[in-house]
PDB file of C-alpha atoms and ligand atoms in Angstrom:
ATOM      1  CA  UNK K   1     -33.718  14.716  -2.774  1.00  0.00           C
ATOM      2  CA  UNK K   2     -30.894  14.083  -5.762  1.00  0.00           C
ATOM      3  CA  UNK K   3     -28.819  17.493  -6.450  1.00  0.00           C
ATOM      4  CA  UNK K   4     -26.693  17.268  -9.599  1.00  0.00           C
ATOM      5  CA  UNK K   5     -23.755  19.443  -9.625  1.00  0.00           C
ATOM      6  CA  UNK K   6     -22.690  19.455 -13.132  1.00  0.00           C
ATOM      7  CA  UNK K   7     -19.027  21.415 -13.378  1.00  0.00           C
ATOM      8  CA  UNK K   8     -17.091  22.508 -16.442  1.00  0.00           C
ATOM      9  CA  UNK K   9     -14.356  24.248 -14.877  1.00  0.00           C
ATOM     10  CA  UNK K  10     -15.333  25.920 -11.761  1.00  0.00           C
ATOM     11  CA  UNK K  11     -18.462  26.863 -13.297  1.00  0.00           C
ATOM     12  CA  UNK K  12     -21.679  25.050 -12.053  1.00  0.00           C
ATOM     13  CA  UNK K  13     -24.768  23.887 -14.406  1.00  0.00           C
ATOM     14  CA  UNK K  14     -27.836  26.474 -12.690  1.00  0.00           C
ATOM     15  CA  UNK K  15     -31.356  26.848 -14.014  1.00  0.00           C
ATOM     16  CA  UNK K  16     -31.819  30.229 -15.444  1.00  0.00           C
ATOM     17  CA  UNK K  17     -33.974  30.562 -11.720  1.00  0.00           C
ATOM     18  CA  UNK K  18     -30.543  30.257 -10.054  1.00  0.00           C
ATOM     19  CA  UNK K  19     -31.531  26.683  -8.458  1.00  0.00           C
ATOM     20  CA  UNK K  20     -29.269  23.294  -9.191  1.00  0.00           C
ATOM     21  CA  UNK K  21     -31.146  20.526 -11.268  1.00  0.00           C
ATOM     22  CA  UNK K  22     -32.742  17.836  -9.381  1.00  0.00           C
ATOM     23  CA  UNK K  23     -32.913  15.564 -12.061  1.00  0.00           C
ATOM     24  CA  UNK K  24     -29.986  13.879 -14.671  1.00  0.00           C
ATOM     25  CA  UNK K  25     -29.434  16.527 -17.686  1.00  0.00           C
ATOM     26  CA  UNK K  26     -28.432  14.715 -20.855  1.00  0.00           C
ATOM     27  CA  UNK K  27     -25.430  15.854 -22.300  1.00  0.00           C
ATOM     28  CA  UNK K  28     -24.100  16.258 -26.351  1.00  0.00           C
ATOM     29  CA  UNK K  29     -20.746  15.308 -25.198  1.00  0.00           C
ATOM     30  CA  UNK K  30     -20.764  12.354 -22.073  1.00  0.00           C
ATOM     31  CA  UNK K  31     -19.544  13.075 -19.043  1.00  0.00           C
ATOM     32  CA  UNK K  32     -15.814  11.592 -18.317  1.00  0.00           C
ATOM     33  CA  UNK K  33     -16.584  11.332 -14.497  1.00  0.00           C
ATOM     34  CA  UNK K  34     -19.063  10.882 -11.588  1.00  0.00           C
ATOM     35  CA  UNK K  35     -18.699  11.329  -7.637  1.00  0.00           C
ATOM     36  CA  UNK K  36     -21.706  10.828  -5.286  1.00  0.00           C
ATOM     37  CA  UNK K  37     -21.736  11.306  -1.646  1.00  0.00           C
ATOM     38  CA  UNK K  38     -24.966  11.834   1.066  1.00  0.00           C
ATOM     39  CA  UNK K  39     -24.821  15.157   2.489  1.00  0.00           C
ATOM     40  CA  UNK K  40     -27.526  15.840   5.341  1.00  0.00           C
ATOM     41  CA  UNK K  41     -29.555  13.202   3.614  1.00  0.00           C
ATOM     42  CA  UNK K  42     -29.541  15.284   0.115  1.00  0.00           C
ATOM     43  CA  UNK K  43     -28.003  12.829  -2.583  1.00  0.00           C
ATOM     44  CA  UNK K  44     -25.421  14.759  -4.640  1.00  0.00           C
ATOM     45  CA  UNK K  45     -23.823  13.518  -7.754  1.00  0.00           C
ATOM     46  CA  UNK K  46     -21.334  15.451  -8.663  1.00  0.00           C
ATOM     47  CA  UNK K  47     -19.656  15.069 -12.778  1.00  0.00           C
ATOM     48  CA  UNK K  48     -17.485  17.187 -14.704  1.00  0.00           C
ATOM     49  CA  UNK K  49     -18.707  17.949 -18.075  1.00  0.00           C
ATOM     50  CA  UNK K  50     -16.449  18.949 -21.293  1.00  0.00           C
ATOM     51  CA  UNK K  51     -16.925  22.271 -22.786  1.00  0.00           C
ATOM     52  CA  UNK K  52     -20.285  22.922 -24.470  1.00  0.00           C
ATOM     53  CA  UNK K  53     -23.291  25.424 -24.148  1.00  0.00           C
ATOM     54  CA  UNK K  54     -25.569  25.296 -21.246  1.00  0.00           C
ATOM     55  CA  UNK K  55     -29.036  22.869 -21.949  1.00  0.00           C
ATOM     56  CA  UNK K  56     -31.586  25.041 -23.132  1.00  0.00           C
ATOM     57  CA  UNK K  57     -33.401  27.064 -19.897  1.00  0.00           C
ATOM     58  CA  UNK K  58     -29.505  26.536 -18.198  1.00  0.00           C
ATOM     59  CA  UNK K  59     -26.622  28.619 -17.385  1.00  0.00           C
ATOM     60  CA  UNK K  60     -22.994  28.121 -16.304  1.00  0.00           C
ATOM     61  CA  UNK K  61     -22.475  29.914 -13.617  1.00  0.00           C
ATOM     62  CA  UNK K  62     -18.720  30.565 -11.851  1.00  0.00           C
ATOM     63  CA  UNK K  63     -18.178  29.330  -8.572  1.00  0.00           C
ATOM     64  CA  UNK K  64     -16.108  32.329  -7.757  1.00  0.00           C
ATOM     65  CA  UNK K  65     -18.777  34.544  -9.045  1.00  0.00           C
ATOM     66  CA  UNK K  66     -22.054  33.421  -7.425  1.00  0.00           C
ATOM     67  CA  UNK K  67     -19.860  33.054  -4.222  1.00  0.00           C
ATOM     68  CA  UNK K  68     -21.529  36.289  -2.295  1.00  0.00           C
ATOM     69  CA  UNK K  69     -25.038  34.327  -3.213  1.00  0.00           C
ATOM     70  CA  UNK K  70     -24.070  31.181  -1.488  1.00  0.00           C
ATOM     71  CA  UNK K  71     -25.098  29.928   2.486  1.00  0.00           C
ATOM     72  CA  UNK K  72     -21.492  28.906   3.689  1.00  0.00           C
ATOM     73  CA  UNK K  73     -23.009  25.525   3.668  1.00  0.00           C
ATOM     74  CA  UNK K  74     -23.795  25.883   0.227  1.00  0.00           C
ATOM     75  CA  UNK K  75     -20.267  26.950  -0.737  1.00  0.00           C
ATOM     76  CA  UNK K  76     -19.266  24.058   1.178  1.00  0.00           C
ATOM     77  CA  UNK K  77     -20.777  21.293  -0.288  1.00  0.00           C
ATOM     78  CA  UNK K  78     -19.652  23.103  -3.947  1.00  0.00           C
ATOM     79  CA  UNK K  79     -16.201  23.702  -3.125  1.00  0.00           C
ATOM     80  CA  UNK K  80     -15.702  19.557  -1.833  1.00  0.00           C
ATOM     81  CA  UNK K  81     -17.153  18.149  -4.442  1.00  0.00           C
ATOM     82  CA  UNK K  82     -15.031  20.542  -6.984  1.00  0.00           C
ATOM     83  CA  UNK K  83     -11.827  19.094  -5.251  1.00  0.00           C
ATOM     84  CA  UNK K  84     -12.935  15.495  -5.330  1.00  0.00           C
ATOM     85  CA  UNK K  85     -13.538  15.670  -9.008  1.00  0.00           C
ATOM     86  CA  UNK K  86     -10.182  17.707  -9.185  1.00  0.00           C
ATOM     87  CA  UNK K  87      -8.756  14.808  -7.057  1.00  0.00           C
ATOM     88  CA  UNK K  88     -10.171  12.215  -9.609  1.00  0.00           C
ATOM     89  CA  UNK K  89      -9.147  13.998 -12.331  1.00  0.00           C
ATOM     90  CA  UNK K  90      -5.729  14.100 -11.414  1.00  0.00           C
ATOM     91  CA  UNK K  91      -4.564  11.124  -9.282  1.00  0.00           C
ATOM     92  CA  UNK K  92      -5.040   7.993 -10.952  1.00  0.00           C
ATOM     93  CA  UNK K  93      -1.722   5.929 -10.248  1.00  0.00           C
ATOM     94  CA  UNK K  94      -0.012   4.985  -7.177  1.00  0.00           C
ATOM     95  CA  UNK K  95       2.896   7.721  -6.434  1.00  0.00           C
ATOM     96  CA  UNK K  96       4.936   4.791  -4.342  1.00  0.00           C
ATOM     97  CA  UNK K  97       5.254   2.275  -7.394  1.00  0.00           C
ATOM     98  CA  UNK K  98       3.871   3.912 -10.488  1.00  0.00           C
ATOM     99  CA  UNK K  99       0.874   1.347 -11.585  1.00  0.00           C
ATOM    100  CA  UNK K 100      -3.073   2.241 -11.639  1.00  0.00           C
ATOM    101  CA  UNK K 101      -4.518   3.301  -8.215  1.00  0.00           C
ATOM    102  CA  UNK K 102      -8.678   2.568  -8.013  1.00  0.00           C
ATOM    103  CA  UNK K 103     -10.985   4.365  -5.421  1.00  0.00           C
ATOM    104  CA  UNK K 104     -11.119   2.366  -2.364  1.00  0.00           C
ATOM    105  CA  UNK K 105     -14.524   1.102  -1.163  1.00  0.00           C
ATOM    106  CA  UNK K 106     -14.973   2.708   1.639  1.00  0.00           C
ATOM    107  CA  UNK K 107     -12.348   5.017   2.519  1.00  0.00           C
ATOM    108  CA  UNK K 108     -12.087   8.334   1.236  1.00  0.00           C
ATOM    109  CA  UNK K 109      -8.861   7.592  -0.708  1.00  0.00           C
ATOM    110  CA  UNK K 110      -7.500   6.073  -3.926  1.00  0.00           C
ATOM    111  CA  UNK K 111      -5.562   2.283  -3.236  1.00  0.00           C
ATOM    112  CA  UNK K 112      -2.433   1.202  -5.534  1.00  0.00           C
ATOM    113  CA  UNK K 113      -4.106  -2.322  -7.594  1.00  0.00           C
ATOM    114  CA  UNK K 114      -0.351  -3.459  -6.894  1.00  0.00           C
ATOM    115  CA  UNK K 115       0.909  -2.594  -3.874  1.00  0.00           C
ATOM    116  CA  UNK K 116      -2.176  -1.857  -1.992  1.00  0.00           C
ATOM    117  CA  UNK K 117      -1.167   1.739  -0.515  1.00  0.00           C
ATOM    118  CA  UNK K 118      -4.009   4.062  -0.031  1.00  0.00           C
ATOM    119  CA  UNK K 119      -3.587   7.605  -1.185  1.00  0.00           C
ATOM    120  CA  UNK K 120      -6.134   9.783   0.070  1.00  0.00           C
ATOM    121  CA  UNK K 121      -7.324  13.576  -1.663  1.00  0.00           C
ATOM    122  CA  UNK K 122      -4.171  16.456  -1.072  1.00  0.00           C
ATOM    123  CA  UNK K 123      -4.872  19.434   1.027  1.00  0.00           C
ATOM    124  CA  UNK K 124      -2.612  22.064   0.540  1.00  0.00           C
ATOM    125  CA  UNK K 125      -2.285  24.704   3.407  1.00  0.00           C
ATOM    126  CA  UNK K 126      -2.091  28.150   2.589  1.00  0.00           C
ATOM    127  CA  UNK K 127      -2.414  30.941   4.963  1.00  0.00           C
ATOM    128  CA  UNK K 128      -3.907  34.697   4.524  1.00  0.00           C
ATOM    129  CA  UNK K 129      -2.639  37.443   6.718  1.00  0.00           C
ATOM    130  CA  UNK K 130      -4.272  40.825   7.632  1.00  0.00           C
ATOM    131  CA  UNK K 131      -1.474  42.778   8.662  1.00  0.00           C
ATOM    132  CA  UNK K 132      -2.490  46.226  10.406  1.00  0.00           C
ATOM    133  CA  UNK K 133      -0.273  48.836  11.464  1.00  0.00           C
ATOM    134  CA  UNK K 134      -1.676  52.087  13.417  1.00  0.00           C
ATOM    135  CA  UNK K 135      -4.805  52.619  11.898  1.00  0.00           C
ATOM    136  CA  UNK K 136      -4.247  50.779   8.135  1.00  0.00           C
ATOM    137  CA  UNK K 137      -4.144  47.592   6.848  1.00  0.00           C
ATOM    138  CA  UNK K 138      -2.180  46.017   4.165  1.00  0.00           C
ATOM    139  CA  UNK K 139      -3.381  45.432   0.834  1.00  0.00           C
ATOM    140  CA  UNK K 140      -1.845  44.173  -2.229  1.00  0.00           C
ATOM    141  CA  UNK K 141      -2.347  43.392  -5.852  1.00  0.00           C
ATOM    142  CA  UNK K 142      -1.126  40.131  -7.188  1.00  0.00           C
ATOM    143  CA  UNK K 143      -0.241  40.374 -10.619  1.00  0.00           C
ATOM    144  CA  UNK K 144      -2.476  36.857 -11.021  1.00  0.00           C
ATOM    145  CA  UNK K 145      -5.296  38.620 -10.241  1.00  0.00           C
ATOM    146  CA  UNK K 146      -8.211  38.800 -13.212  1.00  0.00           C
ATOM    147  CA  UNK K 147      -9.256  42.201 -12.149  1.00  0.00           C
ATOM    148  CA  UNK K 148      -7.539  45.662 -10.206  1.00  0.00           C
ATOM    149  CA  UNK K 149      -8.240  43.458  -6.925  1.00  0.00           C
ATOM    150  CA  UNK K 150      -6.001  44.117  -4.007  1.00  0.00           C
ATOM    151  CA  UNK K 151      -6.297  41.701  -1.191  1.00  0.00           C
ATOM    152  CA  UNK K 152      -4.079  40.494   1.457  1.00  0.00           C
ATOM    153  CA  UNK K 153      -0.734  38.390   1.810  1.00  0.00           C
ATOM    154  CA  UNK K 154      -1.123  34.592   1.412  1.00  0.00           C
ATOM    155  CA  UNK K 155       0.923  31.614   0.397  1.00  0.00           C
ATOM    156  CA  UNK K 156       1.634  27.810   1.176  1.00  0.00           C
ATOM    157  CA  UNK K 157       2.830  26.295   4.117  1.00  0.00           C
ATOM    158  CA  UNK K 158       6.217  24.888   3.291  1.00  0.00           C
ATOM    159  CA  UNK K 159       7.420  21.130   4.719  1.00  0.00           C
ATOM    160  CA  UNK K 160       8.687  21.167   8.230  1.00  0.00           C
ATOM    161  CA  UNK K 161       7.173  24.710   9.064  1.00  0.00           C
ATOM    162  CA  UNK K 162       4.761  25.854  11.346  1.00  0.00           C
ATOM    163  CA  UNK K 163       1.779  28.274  10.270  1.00  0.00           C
ATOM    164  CA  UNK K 164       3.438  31.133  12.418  1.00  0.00           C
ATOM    165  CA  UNK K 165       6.535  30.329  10.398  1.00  0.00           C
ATOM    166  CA  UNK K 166       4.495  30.256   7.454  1.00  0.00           C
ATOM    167  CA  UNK K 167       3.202  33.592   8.026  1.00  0.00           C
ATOM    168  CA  UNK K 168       5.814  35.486   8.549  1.00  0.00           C
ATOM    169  CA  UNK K 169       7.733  34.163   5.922  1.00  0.00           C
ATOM    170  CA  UNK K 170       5.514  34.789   3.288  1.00  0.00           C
ATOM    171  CA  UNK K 171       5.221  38.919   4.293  1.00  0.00           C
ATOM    172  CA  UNK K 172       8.961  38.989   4.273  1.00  0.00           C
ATOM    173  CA  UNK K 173       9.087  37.589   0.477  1.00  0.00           C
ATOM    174  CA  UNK K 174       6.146  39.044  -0.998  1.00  0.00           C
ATOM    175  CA  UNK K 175       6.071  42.735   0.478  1.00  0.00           C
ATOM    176  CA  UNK K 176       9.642  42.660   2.743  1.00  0.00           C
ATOM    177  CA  UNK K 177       8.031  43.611   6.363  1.00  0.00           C
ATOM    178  CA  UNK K 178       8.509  42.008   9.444  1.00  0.00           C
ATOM    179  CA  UNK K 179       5.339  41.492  11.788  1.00  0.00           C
ATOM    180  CA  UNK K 180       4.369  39.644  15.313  1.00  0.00           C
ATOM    181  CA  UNK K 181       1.687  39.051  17.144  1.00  0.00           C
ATOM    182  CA  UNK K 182       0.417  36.754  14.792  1.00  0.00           C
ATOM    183  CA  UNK K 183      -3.444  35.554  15.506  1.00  0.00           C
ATOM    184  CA  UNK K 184      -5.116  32.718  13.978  1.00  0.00           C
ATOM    185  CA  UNK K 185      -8.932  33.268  13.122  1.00  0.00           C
ATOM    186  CA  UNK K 186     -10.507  30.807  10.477  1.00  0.00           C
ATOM    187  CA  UNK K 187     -10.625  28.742   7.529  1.00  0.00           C
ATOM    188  CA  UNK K 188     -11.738  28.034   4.477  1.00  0.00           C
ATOM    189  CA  UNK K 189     -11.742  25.500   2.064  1.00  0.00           C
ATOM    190  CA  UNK K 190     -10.849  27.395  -1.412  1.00  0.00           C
ATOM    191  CA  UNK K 191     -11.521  24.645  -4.334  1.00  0.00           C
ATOM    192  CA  UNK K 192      -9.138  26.549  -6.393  1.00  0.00           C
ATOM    193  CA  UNK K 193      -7.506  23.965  -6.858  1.00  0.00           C
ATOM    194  CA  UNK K 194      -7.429  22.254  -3.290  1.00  0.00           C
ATOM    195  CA  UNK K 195      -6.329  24.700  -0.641  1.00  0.00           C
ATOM    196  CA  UNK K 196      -7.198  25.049   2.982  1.00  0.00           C
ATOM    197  CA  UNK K 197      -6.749  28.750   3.356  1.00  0.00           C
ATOM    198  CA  UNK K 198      -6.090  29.521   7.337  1.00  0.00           C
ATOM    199  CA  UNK K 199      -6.623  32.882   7.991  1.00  0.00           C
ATOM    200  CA  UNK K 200      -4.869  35.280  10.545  1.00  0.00           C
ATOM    201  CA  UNK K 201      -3.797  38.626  11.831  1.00  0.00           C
ATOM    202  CA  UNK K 202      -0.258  40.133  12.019  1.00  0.00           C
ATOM    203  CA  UNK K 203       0.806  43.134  13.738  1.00  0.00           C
ATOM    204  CA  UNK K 204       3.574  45.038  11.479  1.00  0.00           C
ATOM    205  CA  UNK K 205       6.665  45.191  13.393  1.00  0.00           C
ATOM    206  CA  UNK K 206       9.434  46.767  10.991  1.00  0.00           C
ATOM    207  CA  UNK K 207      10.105  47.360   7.303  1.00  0.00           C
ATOM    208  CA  UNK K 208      10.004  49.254   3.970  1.00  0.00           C
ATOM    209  CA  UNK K 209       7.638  47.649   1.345  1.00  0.00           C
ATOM    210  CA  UNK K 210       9.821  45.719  -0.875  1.00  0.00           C
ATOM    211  CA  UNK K 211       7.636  44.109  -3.495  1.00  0.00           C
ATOM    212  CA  UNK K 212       8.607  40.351  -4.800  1.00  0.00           C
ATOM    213  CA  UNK K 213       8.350  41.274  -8.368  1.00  0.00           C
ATOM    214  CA  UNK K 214       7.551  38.602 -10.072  1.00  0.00           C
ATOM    215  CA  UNK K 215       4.210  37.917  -7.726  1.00  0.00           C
ATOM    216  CA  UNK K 216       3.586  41.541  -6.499  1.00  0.00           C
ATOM    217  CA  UNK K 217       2.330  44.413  -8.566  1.00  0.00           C
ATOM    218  CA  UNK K 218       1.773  46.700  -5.864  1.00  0.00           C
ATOM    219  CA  UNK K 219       1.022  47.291  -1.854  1.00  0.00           C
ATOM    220  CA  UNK K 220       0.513  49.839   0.408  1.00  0.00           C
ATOM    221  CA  UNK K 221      -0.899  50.251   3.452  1.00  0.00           C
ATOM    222  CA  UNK K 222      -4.732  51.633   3.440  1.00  0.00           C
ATOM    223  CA  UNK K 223      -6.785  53.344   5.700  1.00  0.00           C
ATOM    224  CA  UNK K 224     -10.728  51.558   6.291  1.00  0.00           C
ATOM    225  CA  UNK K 225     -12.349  55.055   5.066  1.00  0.00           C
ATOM    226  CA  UNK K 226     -10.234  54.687   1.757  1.00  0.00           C
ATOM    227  CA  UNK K 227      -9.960  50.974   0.787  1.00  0.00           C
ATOM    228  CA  UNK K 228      -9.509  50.248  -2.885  1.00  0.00           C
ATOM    229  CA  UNK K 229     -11.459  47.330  -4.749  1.00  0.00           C
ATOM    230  CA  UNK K 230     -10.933  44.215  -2.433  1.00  0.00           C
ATOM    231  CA  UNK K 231     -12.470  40.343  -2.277  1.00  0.00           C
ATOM    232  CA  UNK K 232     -16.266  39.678  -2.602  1.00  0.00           C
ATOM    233  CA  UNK K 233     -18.372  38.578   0.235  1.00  0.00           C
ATOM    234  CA  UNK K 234     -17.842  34.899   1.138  1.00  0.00           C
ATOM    235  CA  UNK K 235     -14.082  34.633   0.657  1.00  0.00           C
ATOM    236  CA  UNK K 236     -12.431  34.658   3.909  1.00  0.00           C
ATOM    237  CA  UNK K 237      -9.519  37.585   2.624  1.00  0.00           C
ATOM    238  CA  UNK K 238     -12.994  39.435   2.439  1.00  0.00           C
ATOM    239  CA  UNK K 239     -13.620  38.657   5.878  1.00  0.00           C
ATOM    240  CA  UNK K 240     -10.727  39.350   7.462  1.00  0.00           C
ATOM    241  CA  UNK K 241     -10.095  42.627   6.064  1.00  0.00           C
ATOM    242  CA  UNK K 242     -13.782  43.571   6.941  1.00  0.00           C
ATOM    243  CA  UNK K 243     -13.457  42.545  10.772  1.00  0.00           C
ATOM    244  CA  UNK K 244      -9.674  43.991  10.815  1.00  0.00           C
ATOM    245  CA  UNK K 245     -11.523  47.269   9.256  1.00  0.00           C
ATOM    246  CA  UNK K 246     -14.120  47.243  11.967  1.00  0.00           C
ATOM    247  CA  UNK K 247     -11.266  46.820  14.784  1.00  0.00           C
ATOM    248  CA  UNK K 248      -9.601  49.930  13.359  1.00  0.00           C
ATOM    249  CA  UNK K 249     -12.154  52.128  13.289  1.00  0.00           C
ATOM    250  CA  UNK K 250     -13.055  51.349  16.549  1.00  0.00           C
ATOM    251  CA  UNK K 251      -9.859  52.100  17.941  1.00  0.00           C
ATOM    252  CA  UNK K 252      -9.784  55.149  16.510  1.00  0.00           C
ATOM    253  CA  UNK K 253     -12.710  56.590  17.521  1.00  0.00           C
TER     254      UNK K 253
HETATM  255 ZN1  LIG W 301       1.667   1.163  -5.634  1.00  0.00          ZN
END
């Protein structure tokens, strides 16, 4: 079987039935690039698409959106092939020497048509932290946020740092607390544009919240009976909050 995942954006081509087309869609405007990989023996050929309406009987459908929907396989094989076309989209000459880089036969990687160096697809590491003190965990609203979302801490892993490091530097910017027993539980690929979330859990230690302004709009800590609007199902802030939520209440009963 041939899936076609058809992006503009990070919105994927569905039938109106909610399935992916299994056969080529022709296009008004053609389509600048393709990737194609074999995934559990299903074909999938993957092409970003400019902006136009959805073929009749079609809709566009946002990753982010139809996330609680997805298998995590699903959101898997969605979220890879979003970063490879984000990857071919936006590395297309060597970073050593400057000239044009091609895809590489059969690695996984771009090579340099001058000076041969391979330069395979960035990950950036970012980490989320549930950070729980007594019976509340913290929750904040990033000011980049589309909607009155609050969710947890997060940022990138710097050069030279470890994801301990990581952690607590990032909750001593962005809300000013210090915290320890840091615990690492799992990851997920986030295609937005090519992060490798890690997720953990922090125990606070000491501090007043002390927003970072600029990222911050507000934070406080929140009790799991009274949580305010928070990640959908499927992202793994969404998970952590609802397994730090289920440890609380358990303590406390
Ligand atoms: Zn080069």
């Amino acid at each position: 079987m041939t899936l076609y995942l058809y992006f503009h954006g990070d919105a994927l081509l569905h039938t109106l039935t909610g399935e992916l087309p299994t056969a080529p869609i022709a296009f008004d405007e053609p389509i600048d690039e393709i990737e194609s990989e074999v995934v559990d023996s299903v074909r999938i050929l993957t092409a970003r698409v400019p902006k136009q309406p959805p073929p009749p009987d079609h809709e566009w459908r946002s990753l982010r959106r139809v996330l609680p929907d997805l298998q995590p396989e699903q959101f898997y094989r969605y979220s890879r092939a979003l970063q490879l076309l984000e990857w071919h989209h936006t590395y297309r000459f060597c970073s050593r020497c400057g000239s044009p880089a091609l895809r590489h036969g059969t690695e996984l990687a771009i090579a340099c048509t001058v000076c041969d160096q391979l330069h395979y697809p960035r990950v950036n590491p970012c980490v989320i932290v549930a950070i729980y003190r007594e019976n509340q965990l913290l929750l904040a609203r990033a000011h980049r946020f589309q909607i009155p979302m609050f969710s947890l801490i997060a940022g990138y892993v710097e050069v030279g740092e470890t994801l301990e490091q990581a952690v607590k530097r990032e909750v001593l910017e962005e809300v000013g607390l210090t915290v320890d027993n840091i615990q690492y539980v799992r990851s997920q690929p986030w295609p937005y544009p090519t992060n490798l979330m890690l997720g953990f859990t922090a125990r606070y230690v000491s501090g007043d919240i002390v927003l970072e302004e600029e990222e911050i709009a507000e934070a406080a800590f929140y009790s799991p009976a009274a949580l305010p609007l928070i990640p959908p199902i499927g992202s793994i802030a969404r998970s952590l909050i609802d397994e730090v939520c289920a440890q609380l209440r358990s303590e406390s009963e």
